[in-house]
Amino acid sequence: MDIHAFTDVAPASPRPAGAAAGLRARAGKPPSPRTLSLSAPRFSPTAIAGLCMAMLWASPALVLAQTSADSDEAGLVLRASPRLQENLSSEQRGKMPVYLEGDELTGQTADMTTVTGNASLRRADTMIRADRLRFYEPSNTAYADGNVHINRAGSVFDGTELQMQLDSNEGFFKDANYRLLPNNGYGVASRVDFIDRERSVVHEGTYTTCQRNDEASWQPDWIIRAEKISIDNLEEVGVAENGVLEFKGVPIIPIPKMSFPLSEKRKSGLLPPTMSLDSDSGFTYAQPYYWNIAPNRDATITPTAMVKRGLALGGEFRYLEPTYYGTLAGLYMPGDRLRDRDRWSWLWQHIGSIDTPIGGVGLNINAKRVSDSDYWRDFQGNSYKLNERLLNSEASASWSRDDHSLLLRAQKWQTLQDPLSPIVPPYDRMPQLQYRYTPQNLPLGLEGSIEADATRFRADTSLLNQPNADRGYVQAELSRPFIAPQGYITPKLMLNTRHYNFDNSGLATFSSASITVPTVSLDSGLTFERSTRLFGRNLIQTLEPRAFYTYTPYRDQSMIPVYDTAPYDFSFATIFSSNSFSGYDRIADNNMLTVGATTRFLDAETGTEAARFGIAQRLRFSDQRVVMPNASPVNERWSDIMLGAGINWTPKWGFDTTVQFNPDSGRSVRSTMQARYKPGDYKTLALAYRYQAQNSEQMDLGWQWPVDEIFGSKGKKAKGEGRWYTVGRLNYSMRDKKLVDSVVGVEYAGCCWSSRIVLQRLQNSLVQSNTKLLFQMEFTGLTKLTLGADPLASMRENVPGYQSLPSGNGSAVPSRFSNYD
């Protein structure tokens, strides 16, 4: 180990010529012990300038010397320096020299060296400063007192007395102030014990992540006062014992023992509890425990107590592998007093794919099941959408190679019925086998595909009043697109043939049926452009007329039950389609022409769309005869008119509308209008109007806005920190004259904490609703205290354009060089 000592105090008497200005002693070859008292001459500014000029003049020679020694004919070779490495190994750190510097240095080589006056010691990424510093070379131990400051790889400690063994980093610090680099947390302590380089223990100390401002009266918003705080930088976790959490100077939570993160790294332990109060369960307390099993596996176990209902146990297991990943989760509640029965739910989600010599093979599983039909309304806070009334469980295996793909699937539904609002359960597919061929290089510019499918449909025949069946179909398509810059035209030929075998339940008139239906279509469009200027803005306006003709001859399909088919909604997405139905049990007899036009205004410089207007309408040349069961055929020659517009003139404003207009009645059949205003971060307004004739008419208002700007103090605080926000969404039924769903709350974002309280009322049936009070306080870098379900999740789901408030210090770990001494 090398020791480099430097002093900068003027001597009391002139030194002999040729005397050294510093001492360098090799630990491996120590000179004979002798007492030293060294000082350096004071150089004048002229001498310093002359020395710098001499060094600059000599630098080419130094470069040439290094080049000749360390490089070949190719030129200078650059070598990595360990001094700038982010992390140093123990071996590298042990080989680093020790540098001592101060006003005065005394001592014996290979023994004790004392530095007084602006004393400092540096070794690798550790730096110590003090009024007086002693270094004992045989044991590599440093002793410092008087205004002691130590920087260990960016983490800083200040105090009155320090002792540290530099190899093991073992020692102690008295009357310390400390600041940790990874999360900028800091505090004070009567003593800090350094266990090793990564671990230390704070005695009679404090901890907070609140950052000090310039005010003399400043106090941290929250702080932990504890008898003992253990810091483990290797595990990136801290543990406070026998303490209390104070907020705004008031003790709020006693801390017998609590761990807190020093980074975003996962760790096993108790997560913050969740407490809630709602009309169905009463007071609820849930205490999750997180188990970090491995870097690619973890589990969460959550016992829950509900005052009105009883105890429940939930769990979640997640796994991640190079070729697959998934989640297993479940909940069990014995003897739920609300329904007088056991309640449970489970799910398994798995996604996997591997490459094999014969092609890509995939296995996907999405299975969900619950105990009863009331589960969706009694457990509305659950995740993974187990509160839906239609729960899909399916498993599929797939294969693909080049132009070929194959799918084998089994699908089963669980329908949660509400007597006041029953729904028709869908058919199970037990199983389905599908093959698809999509050649990419057909001759003459042709495009085509072939799809073959065999499915067994099964359901409760007493609910659907039609037989179960096995269905097979083949659908082939062949088209030839002709595309040019000014437009396109695409003729297409389709052929659908299908066969049914019905079971012998007595509900089928025939034991089997077969149908073949051809379809021809012609799709065409043109594109015109021109430069224009509106409201002082250079734009490119396009005009895009489109005409789509389709013809499908009539085939009687009334004897065939419906298994996976439903009519398409009338919209811009379906008005240019050749079939009026989804699925394959009905192929509509169509002889009609759809015409429409769209005009767009594009920014001349960026190409972004500033505005869009569209119109489309169908002309039917013959009456429709193929319909859904118990439905009436369409006999109007002209369909309703579809009108659409979208305006995004500036990034702040947006407007979208779609209107289905009936020209005979002169009224709208269905319309949707949405307007949004987002002038900046954490500020958004969204207004929506939805109307469907003889069905519903609703207004929807969502917002997130700083409270101080509402009351006229705009611009007082430009950042997200230190502000109150109001946030919410109101869904109002104009037909029923009442609020259907409402979510209203306020939030506050401080420098090191945030808080939010939300009142949520959601309709869970035609006559019932559930009201919850959600509260959360987040102490940045410490923990979250939650009352009720997570209000953040509620606001993200319900408020359009919602942004999570800033979390204070952030999660990025800074470099040790960002806090370098």
Tab-separated table of C-alpha atoms in Angstrom, residues 49 73 88 125 158 162 168 171 237 257 263 322 336 341 388 408 412 423 445 487 551 609 618 678 731 745 775 785:
chain	number	residue	atom	x	y	z
A	49	ALA	CA	2.545	30.389	-13.323
A	73	GLU	CA	2.616	1.609	-34.528
A	88	LEU	CA	-14.870	-0.979	-6.786
A	125	ASP	CA	-14.054	6.016	-2.803
A	158	ASP	CA	-20.605	14.494	9.802
A	162	LEU	CA	-14.511	8.901	14.113
A	168	SER	CA	-13.040	-3.739	6.733
A	171	GLY	CA	-15.699	1.556	13.235
A	237	VAL	CA	-33.393	-1.930	3.306
A	257	LYS	CA	-40.068	-2.684	14.532
A	263	SER	CA	-34.497	1.696	-3.189
A	322	PRO	CA	-37.365	-16.854	-20.409
A	336	ASP	CA	-69.351	-15.291	5.052
A	341	ARG	CA	-71.912	-19.537	2.914
A	388	GLU	CA	-67.230	-9.181	-13.933
A	408	LEU	CA	-56.377	-25.718	-30.284
A	412	LYS	CA	-65.760	-22.391	-20.690
A	423	ILE	CA	-77.896	-12.072	-19.273
A	445	GLY	CA	-50.062	-9.458	-56.922
A	487	GLY	CA	-56.038	5.972	-54.871
A	551	TYR	CA	-72.952	-8.680	-52.982
A	609	GLU	CA	-53.746	15.667	-37.776
A	618	ARG	CA	-75.323	2.781	-47.264
A	678	LYS	CA	-55.260	19.337	-20.904
A	731	ASN	CA	-71.685	9.946	-14.511
A	745	GLY	CA	-61.613	13.228	-4.146
A	775	PHE	CA	-57.837	7.207	1.901
A	785	LEU	CA	-50.973	3.958	4.743
